[in-house]
Short mmCIF file of C-alpha atoms and ligand atoms in Angstrom, two decimals:
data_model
loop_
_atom_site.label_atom_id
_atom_site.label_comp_id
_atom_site.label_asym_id
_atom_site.label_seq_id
_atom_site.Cartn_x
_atom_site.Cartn_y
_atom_site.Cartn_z
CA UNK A 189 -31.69 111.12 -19.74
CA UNK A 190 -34.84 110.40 -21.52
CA UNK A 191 -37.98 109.26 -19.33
CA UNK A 192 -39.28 107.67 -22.39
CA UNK A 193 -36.30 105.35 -22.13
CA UNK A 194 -36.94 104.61 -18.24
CA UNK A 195 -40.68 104.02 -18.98
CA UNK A 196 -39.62 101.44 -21.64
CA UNK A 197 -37.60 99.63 -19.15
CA UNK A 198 -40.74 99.49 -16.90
CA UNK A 199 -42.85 97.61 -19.52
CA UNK A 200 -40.33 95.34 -20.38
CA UNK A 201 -39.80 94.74 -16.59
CA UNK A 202 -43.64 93.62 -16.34
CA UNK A 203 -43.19 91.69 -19.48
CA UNK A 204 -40.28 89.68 -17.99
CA UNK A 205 -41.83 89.21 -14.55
CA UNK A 206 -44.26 86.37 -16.02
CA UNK A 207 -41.32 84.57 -16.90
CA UNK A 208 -40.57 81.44 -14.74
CA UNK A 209 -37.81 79.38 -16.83
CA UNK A 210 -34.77 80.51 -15.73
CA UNK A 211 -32.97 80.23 -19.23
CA UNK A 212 -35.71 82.06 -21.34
CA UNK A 213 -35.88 84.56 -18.43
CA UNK A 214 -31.81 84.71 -19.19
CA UNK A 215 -31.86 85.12 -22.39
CA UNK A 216 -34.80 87.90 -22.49
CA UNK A 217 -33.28 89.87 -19.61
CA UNK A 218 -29.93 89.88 -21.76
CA UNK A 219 -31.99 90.82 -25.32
CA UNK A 220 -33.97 93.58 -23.99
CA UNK A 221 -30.93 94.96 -22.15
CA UNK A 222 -28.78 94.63 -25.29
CA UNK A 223 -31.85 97.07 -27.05
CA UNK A 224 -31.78 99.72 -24.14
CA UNK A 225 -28.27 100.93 -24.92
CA UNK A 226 -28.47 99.20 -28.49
CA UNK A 227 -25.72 97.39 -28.02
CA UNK A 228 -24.65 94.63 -30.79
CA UNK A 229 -23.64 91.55 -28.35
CA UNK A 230 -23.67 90.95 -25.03
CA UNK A 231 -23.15 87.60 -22.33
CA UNK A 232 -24.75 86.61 -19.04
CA UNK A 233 -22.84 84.71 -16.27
CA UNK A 234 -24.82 83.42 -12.62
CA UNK A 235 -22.77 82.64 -9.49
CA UNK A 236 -22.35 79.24 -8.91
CA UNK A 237 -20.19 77.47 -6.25
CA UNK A 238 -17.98 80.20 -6.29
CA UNK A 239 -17.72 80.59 -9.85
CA UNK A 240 -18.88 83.07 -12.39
CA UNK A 241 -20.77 80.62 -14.60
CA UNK A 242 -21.30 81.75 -17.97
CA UNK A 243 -24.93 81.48 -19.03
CA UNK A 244 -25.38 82.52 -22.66
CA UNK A 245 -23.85 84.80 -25.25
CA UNK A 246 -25.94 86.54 -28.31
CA UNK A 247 -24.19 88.08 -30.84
CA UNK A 248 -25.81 89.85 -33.89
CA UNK A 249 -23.01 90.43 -35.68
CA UNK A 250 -21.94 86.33 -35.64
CA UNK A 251 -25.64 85.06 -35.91
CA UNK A 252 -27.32 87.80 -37.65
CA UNK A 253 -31.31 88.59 -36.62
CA UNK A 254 -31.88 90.71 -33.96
CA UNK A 255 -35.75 89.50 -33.43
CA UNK A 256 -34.74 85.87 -32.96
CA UNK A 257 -33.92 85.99 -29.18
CA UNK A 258 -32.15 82.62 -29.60
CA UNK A 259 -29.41 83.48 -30.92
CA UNK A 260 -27.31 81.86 -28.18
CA UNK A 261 -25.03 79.06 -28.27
CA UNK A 262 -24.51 76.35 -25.89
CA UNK A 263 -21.40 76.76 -24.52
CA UNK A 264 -19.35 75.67 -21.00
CA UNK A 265 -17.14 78.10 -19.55
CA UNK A 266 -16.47 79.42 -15.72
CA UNK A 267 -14.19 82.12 -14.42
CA UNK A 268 -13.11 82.53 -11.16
CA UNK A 269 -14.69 85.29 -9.14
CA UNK A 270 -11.85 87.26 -8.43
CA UNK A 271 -10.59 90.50 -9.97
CA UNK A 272 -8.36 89.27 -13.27
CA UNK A 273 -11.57 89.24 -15.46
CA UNK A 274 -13.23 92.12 -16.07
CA UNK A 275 -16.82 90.17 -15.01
CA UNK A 276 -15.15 88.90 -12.19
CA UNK A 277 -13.59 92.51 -10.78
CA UNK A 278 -17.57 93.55 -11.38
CA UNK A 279 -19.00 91.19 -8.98
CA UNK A 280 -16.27 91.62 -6.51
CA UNK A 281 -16.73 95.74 -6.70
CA UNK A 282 -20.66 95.24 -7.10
CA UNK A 283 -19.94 98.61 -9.17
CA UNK A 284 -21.19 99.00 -12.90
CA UNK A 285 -17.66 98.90 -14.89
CA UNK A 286 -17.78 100.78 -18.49
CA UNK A 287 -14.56 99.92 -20.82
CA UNK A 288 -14.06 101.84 -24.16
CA UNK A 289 -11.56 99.46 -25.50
CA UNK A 290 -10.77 96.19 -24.02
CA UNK A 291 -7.95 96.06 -26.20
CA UNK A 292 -6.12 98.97 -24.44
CA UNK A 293 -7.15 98.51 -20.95
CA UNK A 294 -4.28 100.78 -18.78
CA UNK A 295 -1.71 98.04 -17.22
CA UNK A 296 -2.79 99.54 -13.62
CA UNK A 297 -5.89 98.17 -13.79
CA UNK A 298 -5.65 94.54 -12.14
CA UNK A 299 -8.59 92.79 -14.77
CA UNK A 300 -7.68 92.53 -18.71
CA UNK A 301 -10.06 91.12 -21.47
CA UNK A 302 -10.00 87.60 -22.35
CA UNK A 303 -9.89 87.61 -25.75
CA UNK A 304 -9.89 83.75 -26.47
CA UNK A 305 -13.79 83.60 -27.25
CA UNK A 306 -13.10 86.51 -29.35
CA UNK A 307 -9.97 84.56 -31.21
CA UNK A 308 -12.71 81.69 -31.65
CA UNK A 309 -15.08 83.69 -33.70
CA UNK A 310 -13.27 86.51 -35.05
CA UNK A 311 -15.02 88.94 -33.67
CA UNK A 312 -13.77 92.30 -32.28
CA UNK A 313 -14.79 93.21 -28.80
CA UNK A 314 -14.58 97.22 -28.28
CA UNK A 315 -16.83 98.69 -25.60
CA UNK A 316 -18.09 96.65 -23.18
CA UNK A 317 -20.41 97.70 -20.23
CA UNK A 318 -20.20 95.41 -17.25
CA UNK A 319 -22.90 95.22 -14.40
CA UNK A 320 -23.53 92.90 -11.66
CA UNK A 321 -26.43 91.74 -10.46
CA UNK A 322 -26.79 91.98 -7.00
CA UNK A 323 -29.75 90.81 -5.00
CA UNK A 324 -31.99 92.26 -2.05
CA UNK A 325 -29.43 91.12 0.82
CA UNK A 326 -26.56 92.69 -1.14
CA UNK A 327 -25.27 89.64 -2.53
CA UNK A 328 -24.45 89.29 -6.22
CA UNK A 329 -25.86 86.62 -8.03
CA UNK A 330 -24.35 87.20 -11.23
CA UNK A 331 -23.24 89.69 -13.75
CA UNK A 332 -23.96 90.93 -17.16
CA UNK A 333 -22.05 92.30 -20.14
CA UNK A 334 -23.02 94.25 -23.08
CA UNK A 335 -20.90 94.52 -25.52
CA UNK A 336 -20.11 96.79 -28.51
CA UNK A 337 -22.43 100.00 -28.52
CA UNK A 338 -23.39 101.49 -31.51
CA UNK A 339 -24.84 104.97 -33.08
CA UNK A 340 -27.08 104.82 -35.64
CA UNK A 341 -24.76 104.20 -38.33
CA UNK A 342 -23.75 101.18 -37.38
CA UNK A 343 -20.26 102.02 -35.77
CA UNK A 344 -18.79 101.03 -32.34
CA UNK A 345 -18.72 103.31 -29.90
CA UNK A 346 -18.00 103.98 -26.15
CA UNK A 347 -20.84 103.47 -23.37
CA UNK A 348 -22.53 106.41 -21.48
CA UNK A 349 -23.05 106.81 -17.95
CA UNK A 350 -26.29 106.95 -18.82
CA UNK A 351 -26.08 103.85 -20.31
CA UNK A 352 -24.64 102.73 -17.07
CA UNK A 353 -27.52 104.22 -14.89
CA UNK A 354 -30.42 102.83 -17.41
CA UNK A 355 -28.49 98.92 -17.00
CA UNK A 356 -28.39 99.22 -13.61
CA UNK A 357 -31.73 100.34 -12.64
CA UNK A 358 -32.79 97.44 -15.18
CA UNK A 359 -30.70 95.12 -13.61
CA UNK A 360 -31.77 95.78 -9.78
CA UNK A 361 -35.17 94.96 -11.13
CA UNK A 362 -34.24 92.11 -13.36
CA UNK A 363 -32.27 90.04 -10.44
CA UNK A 364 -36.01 89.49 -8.45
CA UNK A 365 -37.41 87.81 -11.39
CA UNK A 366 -34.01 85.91 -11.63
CA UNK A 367 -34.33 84.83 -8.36
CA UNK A 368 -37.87 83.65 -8.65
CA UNK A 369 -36.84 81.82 -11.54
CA UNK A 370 -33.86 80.14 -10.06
CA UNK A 371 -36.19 79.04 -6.94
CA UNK A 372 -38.40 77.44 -9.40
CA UNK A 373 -35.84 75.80 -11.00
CA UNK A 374 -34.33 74.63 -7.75
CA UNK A 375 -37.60 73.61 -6.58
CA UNK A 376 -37.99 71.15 -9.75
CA UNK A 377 -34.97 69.51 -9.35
CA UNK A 378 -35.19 68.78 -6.50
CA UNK A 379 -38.36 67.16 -7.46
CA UNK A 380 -36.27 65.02 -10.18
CA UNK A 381 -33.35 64.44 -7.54
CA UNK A 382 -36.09 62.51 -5.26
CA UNK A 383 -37.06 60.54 -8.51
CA UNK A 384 -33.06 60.17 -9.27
CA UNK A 385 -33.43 58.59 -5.29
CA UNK A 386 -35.32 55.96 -6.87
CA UNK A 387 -33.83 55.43 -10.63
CA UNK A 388 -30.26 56.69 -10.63
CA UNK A 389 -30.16 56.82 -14.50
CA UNK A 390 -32.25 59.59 -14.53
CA UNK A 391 -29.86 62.06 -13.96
CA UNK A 392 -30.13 65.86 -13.30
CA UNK A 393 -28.37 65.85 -16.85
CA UNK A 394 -30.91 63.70 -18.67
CA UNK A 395 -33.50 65.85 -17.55
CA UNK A 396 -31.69 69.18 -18.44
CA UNK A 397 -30.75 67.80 -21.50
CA UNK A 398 -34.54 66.56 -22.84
CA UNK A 399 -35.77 69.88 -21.58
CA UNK A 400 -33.09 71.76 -23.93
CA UNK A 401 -33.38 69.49 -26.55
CA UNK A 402 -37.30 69.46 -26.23
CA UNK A 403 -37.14 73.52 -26.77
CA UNK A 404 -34.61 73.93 -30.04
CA UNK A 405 -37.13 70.96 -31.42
CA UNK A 406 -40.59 73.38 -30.78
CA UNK A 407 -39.03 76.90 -31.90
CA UNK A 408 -37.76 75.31 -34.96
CA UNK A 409 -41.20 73.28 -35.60
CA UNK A 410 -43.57 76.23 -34.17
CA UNK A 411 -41.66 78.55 -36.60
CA UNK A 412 -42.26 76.12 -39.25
CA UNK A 413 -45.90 75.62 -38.79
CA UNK A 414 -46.63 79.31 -38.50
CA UNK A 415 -46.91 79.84 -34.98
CA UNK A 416 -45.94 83.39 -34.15
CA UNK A 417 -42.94 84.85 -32.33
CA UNK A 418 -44.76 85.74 -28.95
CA UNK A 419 -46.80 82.79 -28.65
CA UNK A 420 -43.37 80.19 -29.20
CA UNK A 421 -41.17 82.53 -26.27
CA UNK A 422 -43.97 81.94 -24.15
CA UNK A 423 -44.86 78.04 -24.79
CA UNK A 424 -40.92 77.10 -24.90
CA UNK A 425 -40.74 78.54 -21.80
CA UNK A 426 -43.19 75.91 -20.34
CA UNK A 427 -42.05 73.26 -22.53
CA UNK A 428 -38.64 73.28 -20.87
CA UNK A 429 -39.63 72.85 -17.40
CA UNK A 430 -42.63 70.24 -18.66
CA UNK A 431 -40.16 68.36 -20.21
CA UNK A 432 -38.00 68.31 -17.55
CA UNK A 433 -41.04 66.24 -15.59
CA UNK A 434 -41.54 63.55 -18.28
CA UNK A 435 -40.50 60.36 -16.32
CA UNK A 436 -40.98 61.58 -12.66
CA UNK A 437 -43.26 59.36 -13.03
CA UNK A 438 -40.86 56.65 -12.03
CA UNK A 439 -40.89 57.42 -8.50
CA UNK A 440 -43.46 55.07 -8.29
CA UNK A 441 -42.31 52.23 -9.93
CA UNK A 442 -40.82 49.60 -7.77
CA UNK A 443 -37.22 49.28 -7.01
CA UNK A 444 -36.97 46.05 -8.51
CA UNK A 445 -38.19 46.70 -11.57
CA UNK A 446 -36.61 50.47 -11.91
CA UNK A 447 -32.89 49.07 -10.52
CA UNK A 448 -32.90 45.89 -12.85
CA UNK A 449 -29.42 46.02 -14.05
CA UNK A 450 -30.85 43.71 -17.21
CA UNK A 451 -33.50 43.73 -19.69
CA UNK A 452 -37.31 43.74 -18.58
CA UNK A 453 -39.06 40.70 -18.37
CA UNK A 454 -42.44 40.89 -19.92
CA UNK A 455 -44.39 41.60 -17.07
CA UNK A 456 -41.91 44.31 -15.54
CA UNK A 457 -42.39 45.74 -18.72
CA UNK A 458 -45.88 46.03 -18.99
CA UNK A 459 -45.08 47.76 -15.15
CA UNK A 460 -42.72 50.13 -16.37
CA UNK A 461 -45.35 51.63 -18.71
CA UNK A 462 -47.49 53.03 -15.95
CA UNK A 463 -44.75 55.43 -15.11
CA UNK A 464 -46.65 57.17 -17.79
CA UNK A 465 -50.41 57.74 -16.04
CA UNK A 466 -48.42 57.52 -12.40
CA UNK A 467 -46.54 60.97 -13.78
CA UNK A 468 -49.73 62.46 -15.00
CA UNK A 469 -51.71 61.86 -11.60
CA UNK A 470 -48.98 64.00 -10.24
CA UNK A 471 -49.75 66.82 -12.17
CA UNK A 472 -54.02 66.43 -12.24
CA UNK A 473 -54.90 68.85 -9.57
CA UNK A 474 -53.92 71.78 -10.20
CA UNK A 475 -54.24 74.09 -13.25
CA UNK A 476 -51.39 76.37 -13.52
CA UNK A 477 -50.17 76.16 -17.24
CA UNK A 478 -46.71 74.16 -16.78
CA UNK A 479 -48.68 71.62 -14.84
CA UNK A 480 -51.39 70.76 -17.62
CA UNK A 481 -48.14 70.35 -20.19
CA UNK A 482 -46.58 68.52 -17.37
CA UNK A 483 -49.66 66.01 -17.22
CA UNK A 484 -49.56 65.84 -21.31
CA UNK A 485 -45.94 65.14 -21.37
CA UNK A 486 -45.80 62.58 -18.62
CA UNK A 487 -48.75 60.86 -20.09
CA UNK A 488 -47.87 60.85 -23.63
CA UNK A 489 -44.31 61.03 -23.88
CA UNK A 490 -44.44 56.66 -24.85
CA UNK A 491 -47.11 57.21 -27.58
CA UNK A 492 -46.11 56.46 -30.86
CA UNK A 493 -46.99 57.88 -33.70
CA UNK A 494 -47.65 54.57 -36.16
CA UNK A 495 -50.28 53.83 -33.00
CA UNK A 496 -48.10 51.28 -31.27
CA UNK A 497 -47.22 53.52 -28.02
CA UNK A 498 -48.57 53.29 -24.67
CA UNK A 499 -50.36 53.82 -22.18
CA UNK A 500 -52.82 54.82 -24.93
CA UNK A 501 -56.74 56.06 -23.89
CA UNK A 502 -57.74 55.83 -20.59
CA UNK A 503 -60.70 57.56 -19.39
CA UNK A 504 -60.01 58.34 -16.16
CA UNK A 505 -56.25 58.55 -14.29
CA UNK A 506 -57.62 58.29 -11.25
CA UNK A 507 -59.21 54.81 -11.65
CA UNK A 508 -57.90 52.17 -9.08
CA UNK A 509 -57.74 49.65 -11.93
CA UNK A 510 -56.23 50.65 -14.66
CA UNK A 511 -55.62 49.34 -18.09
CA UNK A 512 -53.85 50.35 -20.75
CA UNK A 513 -55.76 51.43 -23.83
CA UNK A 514 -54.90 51.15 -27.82
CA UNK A 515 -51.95 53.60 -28.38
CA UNK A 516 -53.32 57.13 -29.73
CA UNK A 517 -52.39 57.54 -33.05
CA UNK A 518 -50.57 60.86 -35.09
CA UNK A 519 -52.00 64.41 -34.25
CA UNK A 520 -54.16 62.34 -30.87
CA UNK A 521 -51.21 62.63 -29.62
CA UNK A 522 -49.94 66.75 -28.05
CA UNK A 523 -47.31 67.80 -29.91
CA UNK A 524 -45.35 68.63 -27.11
CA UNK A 525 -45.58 65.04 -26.02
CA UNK A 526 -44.12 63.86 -29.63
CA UNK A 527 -41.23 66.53 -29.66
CA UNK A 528 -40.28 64.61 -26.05
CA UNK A 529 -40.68 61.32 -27.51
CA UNK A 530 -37.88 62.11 -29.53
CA UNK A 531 -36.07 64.17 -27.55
CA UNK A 532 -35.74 61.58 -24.63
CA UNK A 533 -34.84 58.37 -27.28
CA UNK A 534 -32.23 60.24 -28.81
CA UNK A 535 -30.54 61.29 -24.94
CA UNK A 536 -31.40 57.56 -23.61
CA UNK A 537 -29.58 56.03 -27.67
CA UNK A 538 -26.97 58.35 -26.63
CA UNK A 539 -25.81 57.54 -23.12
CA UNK A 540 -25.23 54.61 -20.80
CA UNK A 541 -27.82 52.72 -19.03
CA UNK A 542 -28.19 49.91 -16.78
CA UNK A 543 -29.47 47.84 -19.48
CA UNK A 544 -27.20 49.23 -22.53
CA UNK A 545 -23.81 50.91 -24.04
CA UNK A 546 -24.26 54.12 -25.58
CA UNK A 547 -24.71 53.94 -29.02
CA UNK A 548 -22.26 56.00 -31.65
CA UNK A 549 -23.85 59.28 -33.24
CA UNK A 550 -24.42 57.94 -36.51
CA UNK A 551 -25.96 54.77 -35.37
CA UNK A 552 -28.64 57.10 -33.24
CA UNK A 553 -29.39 59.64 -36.01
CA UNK A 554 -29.69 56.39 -38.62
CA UNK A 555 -32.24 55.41 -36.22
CA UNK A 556 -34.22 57.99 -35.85
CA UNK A 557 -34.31 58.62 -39.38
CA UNK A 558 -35.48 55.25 -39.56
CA UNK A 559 -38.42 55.27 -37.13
CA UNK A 560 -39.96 58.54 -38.92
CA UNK A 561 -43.45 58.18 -39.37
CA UNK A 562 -42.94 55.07 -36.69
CA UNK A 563 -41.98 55.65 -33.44
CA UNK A 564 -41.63 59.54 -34.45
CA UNK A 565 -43.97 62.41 -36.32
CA UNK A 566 -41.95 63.02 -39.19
CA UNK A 567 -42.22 67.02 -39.15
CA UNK A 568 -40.70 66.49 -35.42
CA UNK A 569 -37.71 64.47 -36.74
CA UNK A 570 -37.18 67.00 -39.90
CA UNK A 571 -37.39 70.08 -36.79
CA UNK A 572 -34.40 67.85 -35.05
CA UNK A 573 -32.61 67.53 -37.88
CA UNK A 574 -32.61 71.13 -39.05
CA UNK A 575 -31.10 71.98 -35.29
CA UNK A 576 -28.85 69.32 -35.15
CA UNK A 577 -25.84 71.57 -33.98
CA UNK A 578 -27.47 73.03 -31.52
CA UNK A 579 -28.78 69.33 -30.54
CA UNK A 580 -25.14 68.02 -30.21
CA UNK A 581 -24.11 71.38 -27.93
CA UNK A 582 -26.71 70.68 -25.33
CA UNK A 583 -25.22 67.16 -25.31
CA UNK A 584 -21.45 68.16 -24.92
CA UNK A 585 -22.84 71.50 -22.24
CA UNK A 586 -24.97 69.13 -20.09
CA UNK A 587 -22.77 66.19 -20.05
P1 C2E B 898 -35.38 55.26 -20.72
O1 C2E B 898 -34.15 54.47 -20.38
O2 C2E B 898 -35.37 56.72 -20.42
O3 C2E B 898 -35.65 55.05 -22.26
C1 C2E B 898 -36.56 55.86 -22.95
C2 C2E B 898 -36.90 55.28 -24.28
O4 C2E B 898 -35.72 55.29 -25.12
C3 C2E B 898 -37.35 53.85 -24.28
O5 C2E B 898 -38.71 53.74 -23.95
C4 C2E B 898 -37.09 53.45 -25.73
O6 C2E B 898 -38.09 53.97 -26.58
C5 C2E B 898 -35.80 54.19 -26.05
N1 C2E B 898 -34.66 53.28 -25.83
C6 C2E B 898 -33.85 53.22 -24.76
N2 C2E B 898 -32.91 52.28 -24.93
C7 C2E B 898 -33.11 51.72 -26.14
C8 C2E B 898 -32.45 50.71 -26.90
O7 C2E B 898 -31.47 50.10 -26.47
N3 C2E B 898 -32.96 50.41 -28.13
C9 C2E B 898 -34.03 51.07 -28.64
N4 C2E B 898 -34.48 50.73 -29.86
N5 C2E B 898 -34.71 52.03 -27.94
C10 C2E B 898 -34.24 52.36 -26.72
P2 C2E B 898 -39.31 52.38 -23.39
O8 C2E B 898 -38.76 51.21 -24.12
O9 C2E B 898 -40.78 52.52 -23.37
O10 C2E B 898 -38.77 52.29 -21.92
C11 C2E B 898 -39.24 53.15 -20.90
C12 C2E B 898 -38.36 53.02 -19.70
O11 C2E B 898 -38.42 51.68 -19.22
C13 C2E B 898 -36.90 53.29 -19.97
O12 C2E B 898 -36.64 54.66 -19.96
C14 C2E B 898 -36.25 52.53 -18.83
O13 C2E B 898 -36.35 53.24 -17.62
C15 C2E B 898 -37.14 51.31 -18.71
N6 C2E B 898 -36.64 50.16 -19.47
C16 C2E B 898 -37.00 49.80 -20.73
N7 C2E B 898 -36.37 48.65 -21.09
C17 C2E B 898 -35.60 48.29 -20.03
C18 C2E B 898 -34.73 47.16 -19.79
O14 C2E B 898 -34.53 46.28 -20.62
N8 C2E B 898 -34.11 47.11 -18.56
C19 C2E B 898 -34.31 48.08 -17.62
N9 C2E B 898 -33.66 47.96 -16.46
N10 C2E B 898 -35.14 49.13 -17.82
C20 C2E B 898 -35.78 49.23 -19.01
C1 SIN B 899 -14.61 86.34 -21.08
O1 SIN B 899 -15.27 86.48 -22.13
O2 SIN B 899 -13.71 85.49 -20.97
C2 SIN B 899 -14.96 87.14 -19.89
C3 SIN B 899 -14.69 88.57 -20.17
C4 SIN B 899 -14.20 89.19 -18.94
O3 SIN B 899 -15.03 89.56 -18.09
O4 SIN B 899 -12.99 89.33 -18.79
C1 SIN B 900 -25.71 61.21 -18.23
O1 SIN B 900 -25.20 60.96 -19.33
O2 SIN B 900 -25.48 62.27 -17.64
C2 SIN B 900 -26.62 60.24 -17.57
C3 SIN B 900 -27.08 59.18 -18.48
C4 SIN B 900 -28.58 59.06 -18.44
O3 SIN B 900 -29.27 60.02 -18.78
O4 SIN B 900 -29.08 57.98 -18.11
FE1 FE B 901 -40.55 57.61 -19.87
FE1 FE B 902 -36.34 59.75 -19.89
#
């Protein structure tokens, strides 16, 4: 055993600790495991309701890259906890499981490999190292897998017990940012769930979906407008939960006007807008960092970039009388605030509401096309369109 390799693991421990979005957190925990036992794929899967929940997948062999942590897909899958799956027999045991083949697992054993997801993309699972993750009271919150180890040339081989020991002491470590994560996580929606109270279209789905949609939009567009690696994993991480928060806002908007089961009339309308500054009071006192993007996003989030938004400029959110001000205008307005604009239009064109049908696919995209350099900042909508796919998976994941 090399220390060098267990004093890596403590710097990437610190590095992961400021982390509080559960699915970056996820998907870091899984990369930087996947590099201590360099290990070419690998999958993460949280308990929930009784059912190991799979999280996300990377795979450098299917999506190339090693550096670009997002090489996950989003996908919908649960398997039972009990001990036919090879994750499942892992969180039952809370025991570390190493498999040299999953293709020749002995018949005695009770688990066997799943190889659908392996039929699906043609890939080859060999060795795959399974641990659980199991919290400070003993109870396991989830598992990881690692999958495919390989020497320096490039070829599969089996995992090590040292392997085993380095994953585990990772993962014991790991599981208390997880937790902190999933408490933050818990403790924002339940913050949208009391604004859900109030206007039952805005769904826990909605919001998860604008917060995913909100982060493939930024990596792609940060990427694009040379903002390096470090700086987007730490921002997107924000932006999710920000995003999340764009309309909470609505709590204070009255039931009449946020239950109409019609269209507006004028003066609801111009009502409805405040949602806007109402969400950004909510987020004016205090200074951590996801509350300042929180305030930008709530406030900004109707702005359009042609100038014909609202609630435009307003000088102080506090102010007992408020009017709205001239829409702010192209780069006036955060760019996080514009990649929501366009994340939430696209999720409200998309689904049902009170006061409309979904609209087809093509109808929405056509759209949004069309309000480029409108409604929308045209770099945003060419960022969207690049990660369409992805786009379209957080609908069908979230849905
Ligand atoms: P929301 O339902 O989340 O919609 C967000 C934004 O998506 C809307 O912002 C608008 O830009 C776009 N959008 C939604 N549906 C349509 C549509 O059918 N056609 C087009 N072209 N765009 C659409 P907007 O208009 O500022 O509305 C803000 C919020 O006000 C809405 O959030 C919704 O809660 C409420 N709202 C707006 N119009 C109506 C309405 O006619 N009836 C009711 N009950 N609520 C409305
Ligand atoms: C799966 O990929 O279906 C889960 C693998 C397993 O733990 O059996
Ligand atoms: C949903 O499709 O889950 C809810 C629709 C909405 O966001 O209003
Ligand atoms: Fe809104
Ligand atoms: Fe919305």
């Amino acid at each position: 055993m090399e220390d060098s390799k267990i004093i890596e693991i403590l710097r990437i421990l610190e590095n992961i600790s400021h982390i509080k979005d559960i699915d970056t957190l996820l998907e870091q925990v899984l990369l930087e495991a996947r590099k201590i036992v360099n290990a070419e794929a690998g999958s993460v899967f949280l308990i929930k309701k009784n059912y190991l929940s799979f999280e996300y997948v990377q795979n450098d062999f299917l999506h190339g890259d090693y550096e670009n942590s997002s090489d996950y897909m989003y996908t919908k899958k649960k398997i039972p906890v009990d001990n036919k799956s090879i994750a499942g027999y892992a969180a039952l045991t809370k025991k570390s499981l190493i498999i040299d083949d999953v293709y020749n697992i002995s018949i005695n054993k009770p688990y066997s490999f799943n190889s659908r997801f392996d039929k699906l993309s043609n890939y080859i699972t060999k060795s795959v190292l399974t641990v659980p993750l199991i919290n400070n009271r003993e109870k396991v919150i989830g598992v990881f897998q690692i999958i495919n180890a390989k020497d320096k040339n490039g070829k599969v081989i089996s995992f090590t017990e040292d392997d085993s020991f380095l994953a585990d002491l990772f993962a014991k470590q790991a599981v208390i940012a997880i937790e902190k994560a999933i408490m933050t996580r818990e403790i924002i929606l339940r913050m949208i769930s009391i604004a859900e109270l109030r206007d039952p279209q805005e769904t826990g789905a909605h919001v998860n979906r604008v917060g995913a949609y909100s982060v493939e939009i930024y990596k792609h567009w940060a990427k694009k407008n040379g903002i390096t690696e470090k700086v987007i994993n730490y921002n997107k991480d924000i932006l999710r939960i920000a995003a999340m928060l764009h309309d909470v806002g609505k709590v204070a908007i009255s039931d009449s006007i946020l239950k109409k089961k019609g269209k507006l009339s004028e003066t609801e309308y111009e009502e409805m807008k405040f949602h806007t500054i109402y969400g950004a009071r909510l987020f004016s006192n205090s200074g951590s960092e996801w509350d300042d993007m929180a305030r930008e996003i709530s406030l900004n989030h109707h702005e359009k970039w042609d100038g014909n938004g609202y609630p435009g400029c307003i000088n102080d959110l506090k102010c007992e009388e408020l009017n709205l001000g001239n829409g702010k205008k192209g780069d006036d307005i955060p760019i996080y605030a514009r990649i929501v604009a366009l994340a939430d239009v696209f999720d409200a064109l998309m689904s049902q509401r009170w006061y409309k049908e979904p609209w087809p696919e093509k109808k929405v995209f056509d759209f949004i096309h069309e309000e480029s350099g409108k409604h929308f900042d045209p770099s945003v909508v060419e960022s969207f369109i690049q990660v369409k796919d992805r786009i379209i998976s957080i609908w069908g994941k979230f849905n």
